[in-house]
mmCIF file of C-alpha atoms in Angstrom:
data_model
loop_
_atom_site.group_PDB
_atom_site.id
_atom_site.type_symbol
_atom_site.label_atom_id
_atom_site.label_comp_id
_atom_site.label_asym_id
_atom_site.label_seq_id
_atom_site.Cartn_x
_atom_site.Cartn_y
_atom_site.Cartn_z
ATOM 1 C CA CYS A 1 85.157 116.072 105.775
ATOM 2 C CA CYS A 2 84.404 119.510 104.401
ATOM 3 C CA ALA A 3 80.890 119.700 105.829
ATOM 4 C CA THR A 4 81.470 118.446 109.361
ATOM 5 C CA LEU A 5 85.019 117.329 109.975
ATOM 6 C CA LEU A 6 88.123 119.370 109.322
ATOM 7 C CA PRO A 7 91.075 117.073 110.001
ATOM 8 C CA LYS A 8 94.326 118.859 110.643
ATOM 9 C CA MET A 9 96.839 117.283 108.301
ATOM 10 C CA SER A 10 99.641 118.117 105.949
ATOM 11 C CA PHE A 11 101.392 116.412 103.096
ATOM 12 C CA SER A 12 105.083 115.650 102.794
ATOM 13 C CA LYS A 13 107.624 114.810 100.105
ATOM 14 C CA ALA A 14 107.307 111.185 101.227
ATOM 15 C CA SER A 15 103.646 111.006 100.179
ATOM 16 C CA MET A 16 101.990 111.154 96.778
ATOM 17 C CA PHE A 17 100.508 114.560 97.635
ATOM 18 C CA VAL A 18 102.141 117.913 96.950
ATOM 19 C CA PRO A 19 103.849 119.128 100.156
ATOM 20 C CA ARG A 20 101.956 121.910 101.890
ATOM 21 C CA LYS A 21 101.293 123.051 105.408
ATOM 22 C CA TRP A 22 97.739 122.679 106.719
ATOM 23 C CA THR A 23 95.855 125.895 107.380
ATOM 24 C CA TYR A 24 92.206 126.431 108.190
ATOM 25 C CA GLU A 25 92.054 129.173 105.552
ATOM 26 C CA TRP A 26 93.236 126.772 102.825
ATOM 27 C CA VAL A 27 90.679 124.131 103.870
ATOM 28 C CA LYS A 28 87.832 126.688 103.915
ATOM 29 C CA GLU A 29 88.731 127.929 100.435
ATOM 30 C CA HIS A 30 89.178 124.400 99.047
ATOM 31 C CA CYS A 31 85.894 123.120 100.503
ATOM 32 C CA LEU A 32 83.923 126.125 99.325
ATOM 33 C CA THR A 33 85.386 126.032 95.815
ATOM 34 C CA ARG A 34 85.225 122.254 95.354
ATOM 35 C CA PHE A 35 82.055 121.290 97.241
ATOM 36 C CA GLY A 36 80.229 124.525 98.041
ATOM 37 C CA VAL A 37 80.308 123.900 101.800
ATOM 38 C CA VAL A 38 82.384 125.024 104.727
ATOM 39 C CA GLY A 39 82.224 123.279 108.066
ATOM 40 C CA GLY A 40 83.428 124.792 111.278
ATOM 41 C CA PRO A 41 86.278 123.200 113.205
ATOM 42 C CA ASN A 42 83.976 122.636 116.191
ATOM 43 C CA ASP A 43 80.775 121.531 114.411
ATOM 44 C CA LEU A 44 80.919 117.905 115.590
ATOM 45 C CA VAL A 45 81.896 118.913 119.104
ATOM 46 C CA THR A 46 78.811 121.110 119.268
ATOM 47 C CA ALA A 47 76.429 118.721 117.503
ATOM 48 C CA TRP A 48 77.426 115.697 119.584
ATOM 49 C CA GLN A 49 77.957 117.659 122.812
ATOM 50 C CA PHE A 50 81.595 116.566 123.079
ATOM 51 C CA SER A 51 82.549 119.826 124.758
ATOM 52 C CA ASP A 52 82.147 118.171 128.145
ATOM 53 C CA ILE A 53 81.238 114.515 127.795
ATOM 54 C CA VAL A 54 81.740 113.975 131.508
ATOM 55 C CA GLU A 55 79.070 116.580 132.315
ATOM 56 C CA PHE A 56 76.655 114.852 129.932
ATOM 57 C CA GLY A 57 77.131 111.527 131.719
ATOM 58 C CA ALA A 58 79.173 109.650 129.134
ATOM 59 C CA SER A 59 80.892 106.530 130.398
ATOM 60 C CA ARG A 60 82.628 103.416 129.153
ATOM 61 C CA ILE A 61 84.265 104.917 126.082
ATOM 62 C CA ILE A 62 87.704 103.923 124.848
ATOM 63 C CA PHE A 63 89.471 106.484 122.666
ATOM 64 C CA THR A 64 92.355 104.877 120.774
ATOM 65 C CA ASN A 65 95.044 107.024 119.198
ATOM 66 C CA GLY A 66 98.308 106.460 117.439
ATOM 67 C CA GLY A 67 101.274 108.235 115.983
ATOM 68 C CA GLN A 68 100.231 107.075 112.489
ATOM 69 C CA ASP A 69 96.747 108.526 112.942
ATOM 70 C CA MET A 70 95.768 111.784 111.259
ATOM 71 C CA TRP A 71 92.775 112.020 113.629
ATOM 72 C CA LYS A 72 94.942 112.115 116.771
ATOM 73 C CA PRO A 73 95.152 115.928 117.031
ATOM 74 C CA GLY A 74 91.352 116.057 117.237
ATOM 75 C CA SER A 75 91.001 113.279 119.778
ATOM 76 C CA TYR A 76 91.346 113.217 123.529
ATOM 77 C CA GLN A 77 95.000 112.886 124.476
ATOM 78 C CA GLU A 78 94.503 111.877 128.121
ATOM 79 C CA SER A 79 91.909 109.770 129.913
ATOM 80 C CA LEU A 80 89.074 111.840 131.349
ATOM 81 C CA SER A 81 88.095 109.317 134.013
ATOM 82 C CA ASP A 82 88.315 105.605 134.834
ATOM 83 C CA SER A 83 85.579 104.934 132.266
ATOM 84 C CA LEU A 84 86.565 107.494 129.599
ATOM 85 C CA VAL A 85 89.915 106.037 128.694
ATOM 86 C CA VAL A 86 92.580 107.004 126.164
ATOM 87 C CA ILE A 87 94.876 104.292 124.856
ATOM 88 C CA ASP A 88 97.832 105.541 122.822
ATOM 89 C CA MET A 89 99.702 103.327 120.379
ATOM 90 C CA PRO A 90 102.620 105.351 118.925
ATOM 91 C CA SER A 91 103.085 103.030 115.943
ATOM 92 C CA GLY A 92 99.352 102.511 115.395
ATOM 93 C CA GLY A 93 96.147 104.425 114.820
ATOM 94 C CA HIS A 94 92.559 104.693 116.009
ATOM 95 C CA HIS A 95 91.766 101.395 114.273
ATOM 96 C CA SER A 96 94.819 99.367 115.293
ATOM 97 C CA GLU A 97 93.007 97.775 118.207
ATOM 98 C CA LEU A 98 90.816 96.027 115.618
ATOM 99 C CA TYR A 99 93.671 94.142 113.915
ATOM 100 C CA ALA A 100 93.847 90.398 114.464
ATOM 101 C CA MET A 101 95.691 89.852 117.729
ATOM 102 C CA GLY A 102 99.253 88.597 117.451
ATOM 103 C CA VAL A 103 99.614 89.020 113.684
ATOM 104 C CA ASN A 104 102.731 91.090 112.888
ATOM 105 C CA LEU A 105 101.919 93.741 115.498
ATOM 106 C CA THR A 106 104.257 96.165 117.176
ATOM 107 C CA ALA A 107 104.561 95.860 120.954
ATOM 108 C CA ASP A 108 102.598 99.069 121.591
ATOM 109 C CA VAL A 109 99.683 97.989 119.370
ATOM 110 C CA GLU A 110 99.580 94.568 121.020
ATOM 111 C CA ARG A 111 99.666 96.241 124.450
ATOM 112 C CA GLY A 112 96.819 98.551 123.325
ATOM 113 C CA GLN A 113 94.747 95.591 122.177
ATOM 114 C CA HIS A 114 95.179 93.890 125.540
ATOM 115 C CA GLN A 115 94.218 97.097 127.361
ATOM 116 C CA VAL A 116 91.028 97.331 125.276
ATOM 117 C CA ALA A 117 90.205 93.658 125.888
ATOM 118 C CA ASP A 118 90.832 93.976 129.633
ATOM 119 C CA LEU A 119 88.676 97.095 129.939
ATOM 120 C CA LEU A 120 85.832 95.564 127.960
ATOM 121 C CA GLN A 121 85.953 92.403 130.076
ATOM 122 C CA GLU A 122 85.872 94.499 133.255
ATOM 123 C CA TRP A 123 82.918 96.544 131.994
ATOM 124 C CA PHE A 124 81.010 93.461 130.852
ATOM 125 C CA ASN A 125 81.563 91.880 134.270
ATOM 126 C CA ASP A 126 80.172 95.035 135.925
ATOM 127 C CA ILE A 127 77.046 94.860 133.798
#
């Protein structure tokens, strides 16, 4: 995370980590002291040309987010087109669509899984 990915996160009294507010300055200092590297907050965006994925012709990508997902602030929050789709699952995360379907899932995660399955089926049919 220190070299390429700087997730914006904080720690609370409810976790095992000491409560503190996230700041870029703290992360830079920590990464430099602990690992001798400092990544920029936009390094992956630049390296993978995510600044305008529509311009670069990207298509058929599903971005899944959730309220339990520390990566959400760095992800797309709204669909960019009919084939660059954001699916939000407030009680899930970016991996919740991979859970076994129908096994102790919240309604929003189950709905997200069905949206992913429907989109993939539609795209496979197009191909």
